CSV table of C-alpha atoms and ligand atoms in Angstrom, one decimal:
chain,number,residue,atom,x,y,z
A,1,MET,CA,57.7,66.3,94.7
A,2,GLU,CA,60.4,68.9,93.8
A,3,GLU,CA,60.7,71.7,96.0
A,4,VAL,CA,60.2,75.2,94.5
A,5,LEU,CA,62.1,77.9,96.2
A,6,ASP,CA,60.6,81.4,96.5
A,7,ILE,CA,62.8,83.8,95.4
A,8,ILE,CA,62.8,87.2,97.4
A,9,PRO,CA,63.1,90.2,95.1
A,10,PRO,CA,66.2,92.2,95.5
A,11,PRO,CA,66.2,95.2,97.6
A,12,GLU,CA,66.0,98.7,96.1
A,13,VAL,CA,69.6,99.8,94.9
A,14,SER,CA,71.1,102.1,97.5
A,15,LEU,CA,71.9,105.8,97.0
A,16,GLU,CA,75.5,104.9,97.3
A,17,SER,CA,75.2,102.4,94.4
A,18,GLN,CA,73.6,105.1,92.3
A,19,GLY,CA,76.3,107.8,93.1
A,20,LYS,CA,73.7,110.0,94.6
A,21,ALA,CA,74.7,110.0,98.3
A,22,PRO,CA,76.7,113.0,99.7
A,23,GLY,CA,80.3,112.7,101.0
A,24,ARG,CA,81.1,112.6,104.6
A,25,ASP,CA,84.6,114.4,104.8
A,26,ARG,CA,86.5,111.0,104.9
A,27,LEU,CA,89.4,112.3,102.8
A,28,ILE,CA,89.9,115.9,103.8
A,29,GLY,CA,93.4,117.0,102.9
A,30,LYS,CA,94.4,113.9,101.2
A,31,ARG,CA,96.2,114.1,97.8
A,32,ILE,CA,95.4,111.2,95.5
A,33,LEU,CA,96.5,110.3,92.0
A,34,VAL,CA,94.3,108.0,89.9
A,35,VAL,CA,95.8,106.4,86.8
A,36,GLY,CA,93.2,105.6,84.4
A,37,GLY,CA,90.8,108.1,85.9
A,38,GLY,CA,89.1,108.8,82.6
A,39,GLN,CA,86.6,106.6,81.1
A,40,SER,CA,86.4,104.6,77.8
A,41,VAL,CA,83.9,105.2,75.2
A,42,ASN,CA,81.9,102.5,73.5
A,43,THR,CA,80.1,103.0,70.3
A,44,PHE,CA,76.6,101.8,71.2
A,45,ASP,CA,75.7,103.8,74.3
A,46,ASP,CA,74.0,107.2,74.3
A,47,ASN,CA,73.9,107.5,77.9
A,48,PRO,CA,76.8,105.3,79.3
A,49,PRO,CA,77.0,104.4,82.8
A,50,ILE,CA,80.0,105.7,84.9
A,51,GLY,CA,83.4,103.7,84.8
A,52,ASN,CA,85.3,102.3,87.9
A,53,GLY,CA,88.1,104.9,87.5
A,54,ARG,CA,85.9,108.0,87.0
A,55,ALA,CA,83.5,107.0,89.9
A,56,SER,CA,86.6,106.5,92.3
A,57,CYS,CA,87.9,110.0,91.4
A,58,VAL,CA,84.4,111.6,91.9
A,59,LEU,CA,83.6,109.9,95.2
A,60,MET,CA,87.1,110.7,96.6
A,61,ALA,CA,86.9,114.3,95.7
A,62,ARG,CA,83.3,114.2,97.3
A,63,GLU,CA,85.0,113.2,100.4
A,64,GLY,CA,87.2,116.3,100.3
A,65,ALA,CA,90.5,114.9,98.5
A,66,THR,CA,92.4,116.7,96.0
A,67,VAL,CA,92.5,114.2,93.0
A,68,VAL,CA,94.8,114.0,89.9
A,69,VAL,CA,93.1,112.4,87.0
A,70,ALA,CA,95.8,110.8,84.9
A,71,ASP,CA,94.8,109.4,81.5
A,72,LEU,CA,95.9,108.5,77.9
A,73,SER,CA,92.8,110.5,76.7
A,74,ALA,CA,92.7,114.2,77.5
A,75,GLU,CA,89.0,114.1,76.8
A,76,ALA,CA,88.4,111.1,79.2
A,77,ALA,CA,90.3,113.0,81.9
A,78,GLN,CA,88.6,116.3,81.3
A,79,GLY,CA,85.3,114.5,81.5
A,80,THR,CA,86.1,113.3,85.1
A,81,VAL,CA,87.6,116.7,86.1
A,82,ASP,CA,84.4,118.5,84.9
A,83,ILE,CA,82.2,116.4,87.0
A,84,ILE,CA,84.3,117.2,90.2
A,85,GLU,CA,84.5,120.9,89.4
A,86,LYS,CA,80.5,120.9,89.0
A,87,GLU,CA,80.1,119.2,92.3
A,88,GLY,CA,82.5,121.8,93.9
A,89,VAL,CA,83.7,119.8,96.9
A,90,GLY,CA,87.3,118.5,96.3
A,91,LYS,CA,89.7,119.6,93.7
A,92,ALA,CA,90.7,117.9,90.5
A,93,HIS,CA,93.8,118.3,88.3
A,94,MET,CA,94.5,116.6,84.9
A,95,VAL,CA,97.7,114.8,83.8
A,96,ILE,CA,97.9,113.2,80.4
A,97,GLY,CA,100.3,110.3,79.8
A,98,ASP,CA,100.6,106.8,78.5
A,99,VAL,CA,101.4,104.0,80.9
A,100,SER,CA,102.7,101.6,78.1
A,101,THR,CA,106.2,102.8,78.4
A,102,PRO,CA,108.4,103.4,81.4
A,103,GLU,CA,108.9,107.1,80.3
A,104,GLY,CA,105.1,107.6,80.1
A,105,CYS,CA,104.7,106.1,83.6
A,106,SER,CA,107.5,108.3,85.0
A,107,GLY,CA,106.1,111.4,83.3
A,108,ILE,CA,102.6,110.8,85.0
A,109,ILE,CA,104.2,110.7,88.4
A,110,GLN,CA,106.5,113.7,87.9
A,111,ASP,CA,103.6,115.7,86.5
A,112,SER,CA,101.1,114.6,89.3
A,113,LEU,CA,103.7,115.5,91.9
A,114,LYS,CA,104.1,119.0,90.4
A,115,ALA,CA,100.3,119.5,90.5
A,116,LEU,CA,100.1,118.2,94.2
A,117,ASP,CA,103.2,120.3,95.4
A,118,GLY,CA,105.0,117.1,96.2
A,119,GLN,CA,102.4,115.7,98.6
A,120,LEU,CA,101.1,112.3,97.4
A,121,ASP,CA,99.1,110.3,100.1
A,122,GLY,CA,97.2,107.9,97.9
A,123,LEU,CA,97.6,106.1,94.5
A,124,VAL,CA,94.9,104.2,92.5
A,125,ILE,CA,95.8,102.4,89.4
A,126,GLY,CA,92.8,101.5,87.4
A,127,VAL,CA,94.1,101.1,84.1
A,128,GLY,CA,93.4,97.8,82.5
A,129,ILE,CA,92.4,96.4,78.9
A,130,VAL,CA,90.6,93.5,77.6
A,131,GLY,CA,90.5,92.6,74.0
A,132,ALA,CA,88.5,90.8,71.3
A,133,GLY,CA,89.3,87.4,72.8
A,134,ALA,CA,90.4,84.3,71.0
A,135,SER,CA,90.9,80.7,71.7
A,136,ILE,CA,94.5,79.8,72.7
A,137,PRO,CA,95.5,78.5,69.2
A,138,HIS,CA,94.5,82.0,67.6
A,139,TYR,CA,95.7,84.1,70.6
A,140,SER,CA,98.7,86.1,69.2
A,141,ALA,CA,102.0,86.7,71.3
A,142,ALA,CA,101.6,90.4,70.2
A,143,TYR,CA,98.2,90.6,72.0
A,144,TRP,CA,99.5,88.8,74.9
A,145,ASP,CA,102.4,91.3,75.4
A,146,ARG,CA,100.0,94.3,75.1
A,147,VAL,CA,97.6,93.0,77.7
A,148,MET,CA,100.4,92.0,80.1
A,149,ASN,CA,102.2,95.3,79.5
A,150,ILE,CA,99.1,97.5,80.4
A,151,ASN,CA,97.6,95.3,83.2
A,152,VAL,CA,100.6,94.2,85.0
A,153,ARG,CA,104.0,95.9,84.0
A,154,SER,CA,102.4,99.5,83.9
A,155,HIS,CA,101.2,98.9,87.5
A,156,PHE,CA,104.7,97.9,88.5
A,157,LEU,CA,106.2,100.9,86.8
A,158,ILE,CA,103.8,103.3,88.3
A,159,LEU,CA,104.4,101.8,91.8
A,160,GLN,CA,108.1,101.9,91.5
A,161,GLU,CA,108.1,105.5,90.7
A,162,ALA,CA,105.4,106.6,93.0
A,163,LEU,CA,106.1,104.7,96.3
A,164,PRO,CA,109.3,106.6,97.4
A,165,TYR,CA,107.1,109.7,97.6
A,166,ILE,CA,104.2,108.1,99.3
A,167,GLU,CA,106.0,106.4,101.9
A,168,LYS,CA,107.6,109.7,102.9
A,169,GLN,CA,104.1,111.1,104.0
A,170,PRO,CA,104.0,111.5,107.9
A,171,ALA,CA,100.8,109.5,108.1
A,172,GLY,CA,102.0,106.8,105.4
A,173,GLY,CA,99.9,106.2,102.4
A,174,SER,CA,97.6,103.8,100.7
A,175,VAL,CA,97.7,102.3,97.1
A,176,VAL,CA,94.9,100.3,95.3
A,177,SER,CA,95.2,98.5,92.0
A,178,ILE,CA,92.1,97.5,90.2
A,179,SER,CA,92.1,93.8,89.4
A,180,SER,CA,89.2,91.6,88.4
A,181,ILE,CA,87.3,88.4,89.4
A,182,SER,CA,89.1,87.0,86.3
A,183,GLN,CA,92.1,86.5,88.6
A,184,TYR,CA,90.1,83.5,90.0
A,185,LEU,CA,87.8,82.5,87.1
A,186,PRO,CA,89.5,81.3,84.0
A,187,ALA,CA,86.4,80.6,82.0
A,188,SER,CA,87.0,83.1,79.2
A,189,THR,CA,88.7,83.4,75.9
A,190,GLU,CA,91.0,86.0,77.4
A,191,PRO,CA,94.0,84.0,78.8
A,192,ALA,CA,96.2,87.0,79.0
A,193,TYR,CA,93.5,89.1,80.8
A,194,ASN,CA,93.0,86.2,83.4
A,195,ALA,CA,96.7,85.7,83.7
A,196,SER,CA,97.4,89.5,84.1
A,197,LYS,CA,95.0,90.0,86.8
A,198,ALA,CA,96.3,87.0,88.8
A,199,ALA,CA,99.9,88.3,88.4
A,200,LEU,CA,98.7,91.7,89.5
A,201,SER,CA,97.1,90.4,92.7
A,202,ILE,CA,100.4,88.7,93.9
A,203,LEU,CA,102.6,91.6,92.7
A,204,ILE,CA,100.5,93.9,95.0
A,205,LYS,CA,101.0,91.6,97.9
A,206,ASN,CA,104.8,91.8,97.2
A,207,VAL,CA,104.6,95.5,97.2
A,208,ALA,CA,102.5,95.4,100.3
A,209,TYR,CA,105.3,93.4,102.0
A,210,GLN,CA,108.1,95.5,100.8
A,211,PHE,CA,106.5,98.8,101.9
A,212,ALA,CA,104.8,97.9,105.2
A,213,PRO,CA,104.4,99.4,107.6
A,214,ARG,CA,104.5,102.8,105.9
A,215,VAL,CA,102.2,102.1,102.9
A,216,ARG,CA,99.2,99.9,102.8
A,217,VAL,CA,98.7,98.2,99.3
A,218,ASN,CA,95.6,96.4,98.2
A,219,THR,CA,93.6,95.4,95.1
A,220,VAL,CA,89.9,96.0,94.6
A,221,VAL,CA,88.5,93.0,92.6
A,222,PRO,CA,85.3,93.9,90.6
A,223,GLY,CA,83.0,91.2,89.5
A,224,LEU,CA,80.3,92.0,86.7
A,225,ILE,CA,80.0,95.8,86.7
A,226,ASP,CA,77.9,97.9,84.4
A,227,THR,CA,80.5,100.2,83.0
A,228,PRO,CA,81.2,101.0,79.3
A,229,MET,CA,84.1,98.6,79.5
A,230,GLY,CA,81.9,96.0,81.0
A,231,ARG,CA,79.2,96.4,78.3
A,232,SER,CA,82.0,96.4,75.5
A,233,SER,CA,83.4,93.1,76.8
A,234,GLY,CA,79.9,91.6,77.6
A,235,THR,CA,76.8,91.3,75.5
A,236,LYS,CA,76.4,95.1,75.1
A,237,ILE,CA,73.3,95.1,77.3
A,238,LYS,CA,72.6,96.4,80.7
A,239,GLY,CA,71.8,93.2,82.4
A,240,ARG,CA,74.9,91.2,81.2
A,241,ASN,CA,74.8,87.9,83.0
A,242,ALA,CA,73.1,89.5,86.1
A,243,SER,CA,71.0,86.5,86.7
A,244,ALA,CA,74.1,84.6,87.9
A,245,VAL,CA,74.9,87.1,90.7
A,246,PRO,CA,73.6,86.3,94.1
A,247,LEU,CA,72.8,89.8,94.8
A,248,ALA,CA,70.8,89.8,91.6
A,249,ARG,CA,72.2,92.8,89.7
A,250,GLN,CA,75.5,93.9,88.2
A,251,GLY,CA,77.5,96.3,90.3
A,252,SER,CA,77.9,99.9,89.3
A,253,GLY,CA,81.2,101.8,88.9
A,254,TRP,CA,80.1,103.6,92.2
A,255,ASP,CA,80.2,100.3,94.1
A,256,ILE,CA,83.8,99.9,93.0
A,257,GLY,CA,84.6,103.6,93.8
A,258,TYR,CA,83.2,103.1,97.4
A,259,ALA,CA,85.7,100.2,98.0
A,260,VAL,CA,88.5,102.3,96.6
A,261,THR,CA,87.5,105.3,98.7
A,262,PHE,CA,87.2,103.0,101.9
A,263,LEU,CA,90.8,101.6,101.1
A,264,MET,CA,92.1,105.2,100.8
A,265,SER,CA,90.7,106.3,104.0
A,266,GLY,CA,91.8,105.9,107.6
A,267,GLU,CA,88.7,103.5,108.1
A,268,SER,CA,90.9,100.8,106.6
A,269,SER,CA,94.1,101.6,108.4
A,270,PHE,CA,94.6,98.0,109.6
A,271,ILE,CA,94.1,96.7,106.1
A,272,THR,CA,96.9,95.6,103.7
A,273,ALA,CA,97.9,92.9,101.2
A,274,THR,CA,94.3,91.9,100.7
A,275,ASP,CA,92.0,91.4,97.7
A,276,MET,CA,88.7,93.3,98.4
A,277,ILE,CA,86.1,91.5,96.1
A,278,VAL,CA,83.2,93.5,95.0
A,279,ASP,CA,81.0,91.1,93.0
A,280,GLY,CA,77.5,90.7,94.6
A,281,GLY,CA,78.7,87.1,96.0
A,282,TYR,CA,79.7,85.6,92.7
A,283,VAL,CA,83.1,84.3,93.7
A,284,GLY,CA,82.2,83.5,97.3
A,285,MET,CA,79.1,81.5,96.8
A,286,GLY,CA,78.7,80.8,93.1
A,287,SER,CA,75.8,81.3,90.9
A,288,LYS,CA,72.3,81.3,92.3
A,289,THR,CA,70.6,80.6,88.9
A,290,ALA,CA,69.6,77.1,90.1
A,291,LYS,CA,66.7,78.7,92.0
A,292,LYS,CA,63.4,78.5,90.4
A,293,PRO,CA,61.5,81.7,89.2
A,294,ASN,CA,58.8,83.0,91.4
A,295,GLN,CA,55.6,83.1,89.4
A,296,GLU,CA,54.4,86.4,90.9
A,297,THR,CA,57.6,88.4,90.9
A,298,GLY,CA,59.3,87.0,87.7
A,299,VAL,CA,62.5,87.4,89.5
A,300,SER,CA,64.8,84.5,88.4
B,401,NAD,N1,83.7,96.8,84.1
B,401,NAD,C1,83.9,95.6,84.6
B,401,NAD,O1,83.0,94.8,84.4
B,401,NAD,C2,85.1,95.3,85.2
B,401,NAD,C3,85.2,94.0,85.7
B,401,NAD,C4,86.4,93.6,86.4
B,401,NAD,C5,87.4,94.5,86.3
B,401,NAD,N2,87.5,95.6,85.7
B,401,NAD,C6,88.7,96.5,85.9
B,401,NAD,O2,88.3,97.8,86.1
B,401,NAD,C7,89.5,98.6,85.6
B,401,NAD,C8,88.9,99.9,85.0
B,401,NAD,O3,87.6,100.0,84.7
B,401,NAD,P1,87.0,101.2,84.0
B,401,NAD,O4,85.5,101.1,84.0
B,401,NAD,O5,87.5,102.5,84.7
B,401,NAD,O6,87.6,101.2,82.7
B,401,NAD,P2,87.7,102.4,81.5
B,401,NAD,O7,88.1,101.6,80.3
B,401,NAD,O8,86.4,103.0,81.3
B,401,NAD,O9,88.8,103.2,82.1
B,401,NAD,C9,90.2,103.0,82.0
B,401,NAD,C10,90.9,104.4,81.5
B,401,NAD,O10,92.2,104.0,81.4
B,401,NAD,C11,92.7,104.6,80.3
B,401,NAD,N3,93.7,104.1,79.6
B,401,NAD,C12,93.8,103.0,78.8
B,401,NAD,N4,95.1,102.8,78.4
B,401,NAD,C13,95.8,103.6,78.8
B,401,NAD,C14,97.2,103.9,78.9
B,401,NAD,N5,98.1,103.1,77.9
B,401,NAD,N6,97.8,104.9,79.5
B,401,NAD,C15,97.0,105.6,80.4
B,401,NAD,N7,95.6,105.6,80.4
B,401,NAD,C16,95.1,104.6,79.6
B,401,NAD,C17,91.5,104.8,79.3
B,401,NAD,O11,91.5,106.1,78.4
B,401,NAD,C18,90.3,104.9,80.3
B,401,NAD,O12,89.9,106.4,80.4
B,401,NAD,C19,90.1,97.8,84.7
B,401,NAD,O13,91.4,97.4,85.4
B,401,NAD,C20,89.4,96.6,84.5
B,401,NAD,O14,90.2,95.5,84.1
B,401,NAD,C21,86.3,96.2,85.1
């Protein structure tokens, strides 16, 4: 007889995952720039969830940091600054710039240094784009260039400009770039997105090598995360593919923000050149959809 596996219902989602936990003073005195610290808008959400970049800014300010929110969109950056100022713990500044050109990247760093009086302890680069998707015969060279430009070249240009300042800090510094589990899993119609995230991962390790021991450099690698960007690129519904995730839910922007916060803090001072995967177990153990649903709970 075929074995029927009971499925234990997932635990209640933690206060941290919901962005409702207080800070614990982990980043007092730190000055951190988040590039892509705003949040994209989709056309179908009246009450959108928080994005990865915005959640990172809010959590780091909640831990006592001064955060520069840099973004292409003034409205998006202002939205993040407003949340931080309302919470009233850390401080926030806003810098507007476009990472698609070297001048734009340089302008973001110089304006951020002015806002932070020249002290830059940490840098988070969250900016990343995903597009409409197309099979390889229909994937245009122009689109390939656009994705690689924003997802890889801009991270390189920002790092090139910022690292000389970060490495001067007496306590050294920390850098995080946001990648994606797409760096491992190519089953998509986004070849440039997959390739860009894989390239970003090895770029970050090269930077870690070149700047050790003064600067720690890591990626955070989100899986299926319920953000406006995630909903735009998924099925536009809250539960996008969640049944395939071993921890039985999508992550939140807060889950990503906590990984970023940890990597910015002294708690991670022996961690560099690593990919911190935050995906509910999807890459590490694969899908759990093979299990049978439990009749009583309906959890599948
Ligand atoms: N949501 C998911 O499911 C998921 C999964 C894996 C990886 N990621 C990665 O997470 C990262 C960001 O996620 P998010 O939720 O914060 O996204 P988001 O789209 O909400 O925020 C990105 C911000 O970058 C800004 N931006 C875009 N182009 C820019 C440019 N040229 N110059 C300056 N700023 C620009 C946007 O205005 C936006 O505010 C991306 O790198 C993405 O690839 C997301």
